[in-house]
Coordinates of N, CA and C and ligand atoms in Angstrom, one line a residue:
X278 N 18.7 -24.5 -25.6 CA 17.6 -25.3 -25.0 C 16.9 -24.5 -23.9
X279 N 15.6 -24.5 -23.9 CA 14.8 -23.7 -22.9 C 14.9 -24.4 -21.5
X280 N 15.1 -23.5 -20.5 CA 15.0 -24.0 -19.1 C 13.6 -24.4 -18.8
X281 N 13.4 -25.5 -18.2 CA 12.1 -26.0 -17.8 C 11.8 -25.5 -16.4
X282 N 10.7 -24.7 -16.2 CA 10.3 -24.3 -14.9 C 9.1 -25.0 -14.5
X283 N 9.2 -25.8 -13.5 CA 8.0 -26.6 -13.0 C 7.2 -25.7 -12.0
X284 N 6.0 -25.4 -12.4 CA 5.1 -24.6 -11.6 C 4.0 -24.0 -12.4
X285 N 3.4 -22.9 -11.8 CA 2.4 -22.2 -12.5 C 2.7 -20.7 -12.4
X286 N 2.5 -19.9 -13.5 CA 2.9 -18.5 -13.5 C 2.2 -17.7 -12.4
X287 N 1.1 -18.2 -11.9 CA 0.4 -17.4 -10.8 C 1.2 -17.3 -9.6
X288 N 2.1 -18.3 -9.4 CA 3.0 -18.3 -8.2 C 4.0 -17.2 -8.3
X289 N 4.2 -16.4 -7.2 CA 5.1 -15.3 -7.2 C 6.6 -15.9 -7.3
X290 N 6.8 -17.1 -6.8 CA 8.1 -17.7 -6.8 C 8.5 -18.1 -8.3
X291 N 7.5 -18.6 -9.0 CA 7.7 -18.9 -10.4 C 7.9 -17.6 -11.2
X292 N 7.2 -16.5 -10.9 CA 7.3 -15.2 -11.6 C 8.8 -14.7 -11.4
X293 N 9.3 -15.0 -10.2 CA 10.7 -14.5 -9.9 C 11.7 -15.1 -10.8
X294 N 11.5 -16.4 -11.1 CA 12.4 -17.1 -12.0 C 12.2 -16.7 -13.4
X295 N 10.9 -16.5 -13.8 CA 10.6 -16.1 -15.2 C 11.2 -14.7 -15.4
X296 N 11.1 -13.9 -14.4 CA 11.6 -12.5 -14.5 C 13.1 -12.5 -14.8
X297 N 13.9 -13.2 -14.1 CA 15.3 -13.2 -14.3 C 15.7 -13.9 -15.7
X298 N 14.9 -14.9 -16.1 CA 15.1 -15.5 -17.4 C 14.9 -14.4 -18.5
X299 N 13.9 -13.6 -18.3 CA 13.6 -12.5 -19.3 C 14.8 -11.5 -19.3
X300 N 15.3 -11.1 -18.1 CA 16.4 -10.2 -18.0 C 17.6 -10.7 -18.7
X301 N 17.8 -12.1 -18.6 CA 19.1 -12.7 -19.1 C 18.9 -13.3 -20.5
X302 N 17.7 -13.0 -21.1 CA 17.4 -13.5 -22.4 C 17.6 -15.0 -22.5
X303 N 17.1 -15.7 -21.4 CA 17.2 -17.2 -21.4 C 15.8 -17.7 -21.7
X304 N 15.6 -18.5 -22.8 CA 14.3 -19.0 -23.0 C 13.9 -20.0 -22.0
X305 N 12.6 -20.0 -21.6 CA 12.1 -20.9 -20.6 C 10.7 -21.4 -21.1
X306 N 10.4 -22.6 -20.4 CA 9.1 -23.2 -20.7 C 8.5 -23.6 -19.3
X307 N 7.3 -23.2 -19.1 CA 6.7 -23.5 -17.8 C 6.0 -24.9 -18.0
X308 N 6.4 -25.8 -17.1 CA 5.7 -27.1 -17.1 C 4.7 -27.1 -16.0
X309 N 3.4 -27.1 -16.4 CA 2.4 -27.0 -15.3 C 2.4 -28.1 -14.3
X310 N 2.2 -27.7 -13.1 CA 2.1 -28.7 -12.0 C 0.6 -28.7 -11.4
X311 N 0.0 -29.8 -11.4 CA -1.4 -29.8 -11.0 C -1.5 -29.8 -9.5
X312 N -1.4 -28.6 -8.9 CA -1.3 -28.5 -7.5 C -2.6 -28.8 -6.8
X313 N -3.7 -28.5 -7.5 CA -5.1 -28.8 -6.9 C -5.2 -30.2 -6.6
X314 N -4.6 -31.1 -7.4 CA -4.7 -32.5 -7.2 C -3.4 -33.1 -6.5
X315 N -2.6 -32.1 -5.9 CA -1.5 -32.6 -5.1 C -0.3 -33.1 -5.8
X316 N -0.1 -32.8 -7.1 CA 1.0 -33.3 -7.9 C 2.3 -32.9 -7.3
X317 N 2.4 -31.8 -6.5 CA 3.6 -31.3 -6.0 C 4.0 -32.1 -4.7
X318 N 3.1 -33.0 -4.3 CA 3.5 -33.8 -3.1 C 3.7 -35.3 -3.5
X319 N 3.6 -35.5 -4.8 CA 3.9 -36.9 -5.3 C 5.4 -37.2 -5.3
X320 N 5.7 -38.5 -5.1 CA 7.1 -38.9 -5.0 C 7.9 -38.4 -6.2
X321 N 7.3 -38.4 -7.4 CA 8.1 -38.0 -8.6 C 8.5 -36.6 -8.6
X322 N 7.6 -35.7 -7.9 CA 8.0 -34.3 -7.8 C 8.9 -34.1 -6.6
X323 N 8.7 -34.8 -5.5 CA 9.5 -34.7 -4.3 C 11.0 -35.1 -4.5
X324 N 11.1 -35.9 -5.5 CA 12.5 -36.4 -5.9 C 13.3 -35.1 -6.3
X325 N 12.7 -34.2 -7.0 CA 13.4 -33.0 -7.4 C 13.2 -31.8 -6.5
X326 N 12.2 -31.8 -5.7 CA 12.0 -30.7 -4.7 C 11.4 -31.3 -3.4
X327 N 12.4 -31.7 -2.5 CA 12.0 -32.4 -1.3 C 10.9 -31.7 -0.4
X328 N 10.8 -30.4 -0.6 CA 9.8 -29.7 0.2 C 8.4 -29.6 -0.5
X329 N 8.3 -30.1 -1.7 CA 7.0 -30.2 -2.4 C 6.4 -28.8 -2.7
X330 N 7.3 -27.9 -3.2 CA 6.8 -26.6 -3.6 C 7.2 -26.3 -5.0
X331 N 6.5 -25.3 -5.6 CA 7.0 -24.8 -6.9 C 7.7 -23.5 -6.6
X332 N 8.7 -23.2 -7.5 CA 9.1 -23.9 -8.6 C 10.4 -24.7 -8.3
X333 N 10.7 -25.6 -9.3 CA 12.1 -26.1 -9.4 C 12.4 -26.0 -10.9
X334 N 13.6 -26.0 -11.3 CA 14.0 -25.9 -12.7 C 14.8 -27.1 -13.1
X335 N 14.7 -27.4 -14.4 CA 15.6 -28.4 -15.0 C 16.3 -27.7 -16.2
X336 N 17.5 -27.4 -16.0 CA 18.3 -26.8 -17.0 C 19.3 -27.8 -17.6
X337 N 18.8 -28.5 -18.7 CA 19.5 -29.5 -19.3 C 20.0 -30.6 -18.3
X338 N 19.1 -31.0 -17.4 CA 19.5 -32.0 -16.5 C 19.9 -31.5 -15.1
X339 N 20.2 -30.2 -15.0 CA 20.6 -29.6 -13.7 C 19.3 -29.2 -13.0
X340 N 19.1 -29.8 -11.8 CA 17.8 -29.6 -11.1 C 18.1 -28.6 -9.9
X341 N 17.3 -27.6 -9.7 CA 17.5 -26.7 -8.6 C 16.1 -26.1 -8.2
X342 N 15.9 -26.0 -6.9 CA 14.7 -25.4 -6.3 C 15.1 -24.2 -5.5
X343 N 14.1 -23.4 -5.0 CA 14.2 -22.1 -4.3 C 14.4 -21.0 -5.3
X344 N 13.4 -20.2 -5.5 CA 13.4 -19.2 -6.6 C 14.6 -18.2 -6.5
X345 N 15.0 -17.8 -5.3 CA 16.1 -16.9 -5.3 C 17.5 -17.5 -5.7
X346 N 17.6 -18.8 -5.3 CA 18.8 -19.6 -5.7 C 18.8 -19.8 -7.2
X347 N 17.6 -20.1 -7.7 CA 17.5 -20.3 -9.2 C 17.9 -19.0 -9.9
X348 N 17.4 -17.8 -9.4 CA 17.7 -16.5 -10.0 C 19.2 -16.3 -10.0
X349 N 19.8 -16.7 -8.9 CA 21.3 -16.5 -8.8 C 22.0 -17.4 -9.8
X350 N 21.5 -18.6 -9.9 CA 22.2 -19.6 -10.8 C 22.0 -19.1 -12.3
X351 N 20.8 -18.7 -12.6 CA 20.6 -18.3 -14.0 C 21.5 -17.0 -14.4
X352 N 21.6 -16.1 -13.4 CA 22.4 -14.9 -13.6 C 23.9 -15.3 -13.9
X353 N 24.4 -16.2 -13.1 CA 25.8 -16.6 -13.3 C 26.0 -17.5 -14.4
X354 N 25.1 -18.5 -14.6 CA 25.3 -19.5 -15.7 C 25.2 -18.8 -17.1
X355 N 24.4 -17.8 -17.2 CA 24.2 -17.1 -18.4 C 24.8 -15.6 -18.4
X356 N 25.9 -15.6 -17.7 CA 26.5 -14.3 -17.4 C 26.8 -13.4 -18.6
X357 N 27.1 -14.0 -19.7 CA 27.5 -13.2 -20.9 C 26.4 -12.6 -21.6
X358 N 25.1 -13.0 -21.3 CA 24.0 -12.5 -22.1 C 23.0 -11.6 -21.3
X359 N 22.2 -10.9 -21.9 CA 21.2 -10.1 -21.2 C 21.7 -9.0 -20.3
X360 N 20.9 -8.6 -19.3 CA 21.3 -7.5 -18.4 C 22.5 -7.9 -17.6
X361 N 23.5 -7.0 -17.6 CA 24.7 -7.2 -16.9 C 24.7 -6.5 -15.5
X362 N 25.5 -7.0 -14.6 CA 25.7 -6.4 -13.3 C 24.7 -6.8 -12.2
X363 N 23.9 -7.8 -12.5 CA 22.8 -8.2 -11.5 C 23.4 -8.7 -10.2
X364 N 24.6 -9.3 -10.3 CA 25.3 -9.7 -9.1 C 26.7 -9.0 -9.1
X365 N 27.0 -8.1 -8.2 CA 28.3 -7.4 -8.2 C 29.4 -8.4 -7.9
X366 N 30.6 -8.0 -8.4 CA 31.8 -8.9 -8.3 C 32.8 -8.3 -7.2
X367 N 32.8 -7.0 -7.1 CA 33.7 -6.4 -6.1 C 33.2 -6.9 -4.7
X368 N 34.2 -7.3 -3.8 CA 33.9 -7.9 -2.5 C 32.9 -7.1 -1.7
X369 N 33.2 -5.8 -1.6 CA 32.4 -5.0 -0.7 C 31.0 -4.7 -1.3
X370 N 31.0 -4.5 -2.6 CA 29.7 -4.3 -3.3 C 28.9 -5.6 -3.2
X371 N 29.5 -6.8 -3.3 CA 28.8 -8.0 -3.2 C 28.2 -8.2 -1.8
X372 N 29.0 -7.8 -0.8 CA 28.5 -7.9 0.6 C 27.3 -7.0 0.8
X373 N 27.3 -5.8 0.2 CA 26.1 -4.9 0.3 C 24.9 -5.5 -0.5
X374 N 25.3 -6.2 -1.6 CA 24.2 -6.9 -2.4 C 23.6 -8.0 -1.5
X375 N 24.4 -8.8 -0.8 CA 23.9 -9.9 0.0 C 23.1 -9.3 1.1
X376 N 23.5 -8.1 1.6 CA 22.7 -7.5 2.7 C 21.3 -7.2 2.1
X377 N 21.2 -6.7 0.9 CA 19.9 -6.4 0.3 C 19.1 -7.6 0.0
X378 N 19.8 -8.7 -0.4 CA 19.1 -10.0 -0.7 C 18.5 -10.4 0.6
X379 N 19.2 -10.4 1.7 CA 18.7 -10.8 3.0 C 17.6 -9.9 3.5
X380 N 17.7 -8.6 3.2 CA 16.7 -7.6 3.6 C 15.3 -7.9 3.0
X381 N 15.4 -8.3 1.7 CA 14.1 -8.6 1.0 C 13.4 -9.8 1.7
X382 N 14.2 -10.8 2.0 CA 13.7 -12.0 2.6 C 13.2 -11.7 4.1
X383 N 14.0 -11.0 4.8 CA 13.6 -10.8 6.2 C 12.6 -9.7 6.5
X384 N 12.6 -8.6 5.7 CA 11.7 -7.5 6.0 C 10.6 -7.2 5.0
X385 N 10.7 -7.9 3.8 CA 9.7 -7.6 2.8 C 8.8 -8.9 2.5
X386 N 9.5 -9.9 2.1 CA 8.8 -11.2 1.9 C 8.0 -11.6 3.1
X387 N 8.5 -11.5 4.3 CA 7.9 -12.0 5.5 C 6.5 -11.2 5.7
X388 N 6.5 -9.9 5.4 CA 5.3 -9.1 5.6 C 4.3 -9.5 4.5
X389 N 4.7 -9.6 3.3 CA 3.8 -10.0 2.2 C 3.2 -11.3 2.5
X390 N 4.0 -12.3 3.0 CA 3.5 -13.6 3.3 C 2.4 -13.5 4.4
X391 N 2.6 -12.6 5.4 CA 1.7 -12.4 6.5 C 0.3 -11.9 5.9
X392 N 0.4 -11.0 5.0 CA -0.8 -10.4 4.4 C -1.5 -11.5 3.5
X393 N -0.7 -12.2 2.7 CA -1.3 -13.2 1.8 C -1.9 -14.3 2.6
X394 N -1.4 -14.6 3.7 CA -2.0 -15.7 4.6 C -3.4 -15.3 4.9
X395 N -3.7 -14.1 5.2 CA -5.0 -13.6 5.5 C -5.9 -13.4 4.3
X396 N -5.4 -12.7 3.3 CA -6.2 -12.3 2.2 C -6.3 -13.3 1.0
X397 N -5.3 -14.2 0.9 CA -5.3 -15.1 -0.3 C -5.5 -16.5 0.2
X398 N -4.7 -17.0 1.0 CA -4.7 -18.5 1.4 C -6.0 -18.8 2.2
X399 N -6.4 -17.9 3.1 CA -7.6 -18.2 3.8 C -8.8 -18.2 2.9
X400 N -8.9 -17.2 2.0 CA -10.0 -17.1 1.0 C -10.1 -18.4 0.2
X401 N -8.9 -18.9 -0.2 CA -8.8 -20.1 -1.0 C -9.4 -21.3 -0.3
X402 N -9.3 -21.2 1.1 CA -9.9 -22.3 1.9 C -11.2 -22.0 2.5
X403 N -11.9 -20.9 1.9 CA -13.2 -20.5 2.4 C -13.2 -20.1 3.9
X404 N -12.1 -19.5 4.4 CA -12.0 -19.1 5.8 C -12.0 -17.6 5.8
X405 N -12.5 -17.1 6.9 CA -12.6 -15.6 7.1 C -11.2 -15.1 7.4
X406 N -10.9 -13.9 6.8 CA -9.6 -13.4 7.2 C -9.7 -12.6 8.5
X407 N -8.5 -12.6 9.2 CA -8.5 -12.0 10.5 C -8.0 -10.5 10.3
X408 N -8.9 -9.6 10.3 CA -8.6 -8.2 9.9 C -7.7 -7.5 10.9
X409 N -7.8 -8.0 12.2 CA -6.9 -7.4 13.2 C -5.4 -7.8 12.9
X410 N -5.3 -9.1 12.4 CA -4.0 -9.5 12.0 C -3.4 -8.8 10.8
X411 N -4.4 -8.5 9.9 CA -4.0 -7.7 8.7 C -3.4 -6.4 9.1
X412 N -4.2 -5.7 10.0 CA -3.8 -4.4 10.5 C -2.4 -4.4 11.2
X413 N -2.2 -5.5 11.9 CA -1.0 -5.6 12.7 C 0.2 -5.8 11.7
X414 N 0.0 -6.7 10.7 CA 1.1 -6.9 9.7 C 1.4 -5.6 9.0
X415 N 0.3 -4.9 8.6 CA 0.4 -3.7 7.8 C 1.2 -2.6 8.6
X416 N 0.9 -2.6 9.9 CA 1.6 -1.6 10.7 C 3.1 -1.9 10.7
X417 N 3.5 -3.2 10.9 CA 4.9 -3.6 10.9 C 5.5 -3.3 9.5
X418 N 4.7 -3.6 8.5 CA 5.2 -3.4 7.1 C 5.5 -1.9 6.8
X419 N 4.7 -1.1 7.3 CA 4.9 0.4 7.1 C 6.2 0.8 7.8
X420 N 6.5 0.2 8.9 CA 7.8 0.6 9.6 C 9.0 0.1 8.7
X421 N 8.8 -1.0 8.1 CA 9.9 -1.6 7.2 C 10.0 -0.7 6.0
X422 N 8.9 -0.2 5.4 CA 9.0 0.6 4.2 C 9.6 2.0 4.6
X423 N 9.4 2.4 5.8 CA 10.0 3.7 6.2 C 11.6 3.5 6.1
X424 N 12.0 2.3 6.5 CA 13.5 2.1 6.4 C 13.9 2.0 4.9
X425 N 13.1 1.4 4.1 CA 13.3 1.4 2.6 C 13.4 2.8 2.1
X426 N 12.5 3.7 2.6 CA 12.5 5.1 2.1 C 13.9 5.7 2.4
X427 N 14.4 5.5 3.6 CA 15.7 6.0 4.0 C 16.8 5.5 3.0
X428 N 16.8 4.2 2.8 CA 17.8 3.6 2.0 C 17.7 4.1 0.6
X429 N 16.5 4.2 0.0 CA 16.3 4.6 -1.4 C 16.4 6.1 -1.5
X430 N 16.4 6.8 -0.4 CA 16.7 8.3 -0.5 C 18.2 8.6 -0.7
X431 N 19.0 7.5 -0.5 CA 20.5 7.7 -0.6 C 21.0 7.1 -1.9
X432 N 20.3 6.2 -2.5 CA 20.8 5.5 -3.7 C 19.6 5.1 -4.5
X433 N 19.9 4.7 -5.8 CA 18.8 4.5 -6.7 C 18.1 3.1 -6.5
X434 N 18.9 2.1 -6.1 CA 18.4 0.8 -5.9 C 18.8 0.3 -4.6
X435 N 18.2 -0.9 -4.2 CA 18.4 -1.4 -2.8 C 19.9 -1.8 -2.5
X436 N 20.7 -2.1 -3.5 CA 22.1 -2.4 -3.2 C 23.1 -1.4 -3.7
X437 N 22.6 -0.2 -4.0 CA 23.5 0.8 -4.5 C 22.8 1.5 -5.7
X438 N 23.6 2.1 -6.6 CA 23.1 2.8 -7.7 C 22.8 2.0 -8.9
X439 N 23.1 0.7 -8.8 CA 22.9 -0.2 -10.0 C 21.8 -1.2 -9.7
X440 N 21.0 -1.5 -10.7 CA 20.0 -2.6 -10.5 C 20.7 -3.9 -10.2
X441 N 20.2 -4.7 -9.2 CA 20.7 -6.0 -9.0 C 19.5 -7.0 -8.8
X442 N 19.9 -8.3 -8.6 CA 18.8 -9.3 -8.4 C 18.1 -8.9 -7.1
X443 N 18.7 -8.2 -6.2 CA 18.0 -7.9 -4.9 C 16.8 -7.0 -5.2
X444 N 16.9 -6.2 -6.2 CA 15.7 -5.4 -6.6 C 14.6 -6.3 -7.3
X445 N 15.1 -7.1 -8.2 CA 14.2 -7.9 -9.0 C 13.4 -8.9 -8.1
X446 N 14.1 -9.4 -7.0 CA 13.5 -10.4 -6.1 C 12.2 -9.8 -5.5
X447 N 12.1 -8.5 -5.3 CA 11.0 -7.8 -4.7 C 9.7 -7.8 -5.6
X448 N 10.0 -7.9 -6.9 CA 8.9 -7.5 -7.8 C 7.6 -8.3 -7.7
X449 N 7.7 -9.7 -7.8 CA 6.5 -10.5 -7.8 C 5.7 -10.3 -6.5
X450 N 6.3 -10.3 -5.3 CA 5.5 -10.1 -4.1 C 4.9 -8.7 -4.0
X451 N 5.7 -7.7 -4.5 CA 5.2 -6.3 -4.5 C 3.9 -6.2 -5.4
X452 N 4.0 -6.9 -6.5 CA 2.8 -6.9 -7.4 C 1.6 -7.6 -6.8
X453 N 1.9 -8.7 -6.0 CA 0.8 -9.4 -5.3 C 0.2 -8.5 -4.3
X454 N 1.0 -7.6 -3.7 CA 0.5 -6.7 -2.7 C -0.6 -5.8 -3.3
X455 N -0.3 -5.3 -4.5 CA -1.2 -4.5 -5.2 C -2.5 -5.2 -5.5
X456 N -2.3 -6.5 -6.0 CA -3.5 -7.3 -6.3 C -4.3 -7.6 -5.1
X457 N -3.7 -7.6 -3.9 CA -4.5 -7.8 -2.7 C -5.1 -6.5 -2.2
X458 N -4.9 -5.4 -2.9 CA -5.5 -4.1 -2.6 C -4.7 -3.2 -1.7
X459 N -3.4 -3.5 -1.5 CA -2.5 -2.7 -0.7 C -1.6 -1.9 -1.6
X460 N -1.9 -0.6 -1.7 CA -1.1 0.3 -2.6 C 0.0 1.0 -2.0
X461 N 0.6 0.3 -1.0 CA 1.6 1.0 -0.2 C 3.0 1.3 -0.9
X462 N 3.2 0.6 -2.0 CA 4.5 0.9 -2.7 C 4.4 2.1 -3.6
X463 N 3.2 2.4 -4.0 CA 3.0 3.6 -4.9 C 2.8 4.9 -4.1
X464 N 2.7 4.8 -2.8 CA 2.2 5.9 -2.0 C 3.2 7.1 -2.1
X465 N 2.7 8.3 -2.4 CA 3.6 9.5 -2.5 C 4.1 9.9 -1.1
X466 N 3.6 9.2 0.0 CA 4.2 9.5 1.3 C 5.6 9.0 1.4
X467 N 6.0 8.1 0.5 CA 7.4 7.6 0.4 C 7.8 7.7 -1.0
X468 N 8.2 8.9 -1.4 CA 8.5 9.2 -2.8 C 9.7 8.4 -3.4
X469 N 10.6 8.0 -2.5 CA 11.7 7.2 -3.1 C 11.4 5.8 -3.3
X470 N 10.5 5.3 -2.4 CA 10.0 3.9 -2.6 C 9.2 3.9 -3.9
X471 N 8.3 4.9 -4.0 CA 7.4 4.9 -5.2 C 8.2 5.1 -6.5
X472 N 9.3 5.9 -6.5 CA 10.1 6.1 -7.6 C 10.8 4.7 -8.0
X473 N 11.4 4.1 -7.0 CA 12.0 2.8 -7.2 C 11.1 1.7 -7.7
X474 N 9.9 1.7 -7.1 CA 8.9 0.7 -7.5 C 8.5 0.8 -9.0
X475 N 8.3 2.1 -9.4 CA 7.9 2.4 -10.7 C 9.0 2.0 -11.7
X476 N 10.2 2.3 -11.3 CA 11.4 1.9 -12.1 C 11.5 0.4 -12.3
X477 N 11.4 -0.4 -11.2 CA 11.7 -1.8 -11.4 C 10.5 -2.6 -12.0
X478 N 9.3 -2.0 -11.9 CA 8.1 -2.7 -12.4 C 7.8 -2.3 -13.9
X479 N 8.5 -1.2 -14.3 CA 8.3 -0.9 -15.7 C 9.3 -1.5 -16.7
X480 N 10.1 -2.4 -16.2 CA 11.1 -3.0 -17.0 C 10.4 -4.0 -18.0
X481 N 10.8 -4.1 -19.2 CA 10.1 -5.0 -20.2 C 10.0 -6.4 -19.7
X482 N 11.1 -6.8 -18.9 CA 11.1 -8.2 -18.4 C 9.9 -8.5 -17.5
X483 N 9.4 -7.5 -16.8 CA 8.3 -7.7 -15.9 C 7.0 -7.5 -16.6
X484 N 7.0 -6.4 -17.5 CA 5.7 -6.1 -18.2 C 5.3 -7.3 -19.0
X485 N 6.2 -8.1 -19.6 CA 5.9 -9.3 -20.4 C 5.2 -10.3 -19.5
X486 N 5.6 -10.4 -18.2 CA 5.0 -11.4 -17.3 C 3.6 -11.0 -16.9
X487 N 3.5 -9.7 -16.6 CA 2.1 -9.2 -16.2 C 1.1 -9.5 -17.4
X488 N 1.6 -9.3 -18.6 CA 0.7 -9.5 -19.7 C 0.2 -11.0 -19.8
X489 N 1.0 -11.9 -19.3 CA 0.6 -13.3 -19.3 C -0.2 -13.8 -18.1
X490 N -0.3 -12.9 -17.1 CA -1.0 -13.3 -15.9 C -2.5 -13.3 -16.1
Ligands
LIG5 N1 10.9 -20.0 -0.9 C1 10.3 -20.8 -1.9 C2 8.8 -20.6 -1.8 C3 8.1 -21.5 -2.7 C4 6.6 -21.5 -2.4 O1 6.2 -21.0 -1.3 N2 5.8 -21.9 -3.4 C5 4.4 -22.0 -3.2 C6 3.7 -21.4 -4.3 S1 4.1 -19.6 -4.4 C7 4.0 -23.5 -3.1 O2 4.5 -24.3 -3.8 N3 3.0 -23.8 -2.2 C8 2.5 -25.1 -2.0 C9 3.0 -25.7 -0.7 O3 3.8 -25.1 0.0 O4 2.6 -26.9 -0.5 C10 10.8 -20.2 -3.3 O5 11.1 -19.0 -3.3 O6 10.9 -21.0 -4.3

């Protein structure tokens, strides 16, 4: 039975869930949510996602929200199929993996959100973007990517030499960066970041999603 993902594929958080479904060969169905008309704030939606955001999933009656938690659930629930090793089992490898999961949220997602606030959400509301703020976030983001360059200079992926969910979690936001006109992940000034970015975004699991956007 296909997992039902409530949301729209334009959402980076929905893309994160779809991406892991593709990696794990889990069929999914996107159930559109009419956000323009506030469907995500209706009581029937809030019953399943108290914060009124997309996505949440319904996997044969099991309801879950927060895209990274959903990605974790899908990986473990469908452990025997698709790509293996996305969540390490050795205690120390798992700790390093959790470090990378937290790094994505603290140092990557936060910067992309800052840029999207100016370049996407304000545009959506017909507001002028604050370019001084964009420059400030970009400067901070560049220092974060310098740290990524050091990490990825020592290992192939963010949690070691094997691909994990921590890498995949970056993909949708990184793609949005490019759509906003920031090519900082491809820059040859950080060859290891550029090599990693090309590697994780050329996976068939992601190429299939981009084709649907
Ligand atoms: N941390 C959440 C973020 C979800 C999120 O921000 N969803 C956005 C769309 S990408 C949303 O629903 N925004 C509408 C709102 O917050 O009212 C996740 O990863 O699932």
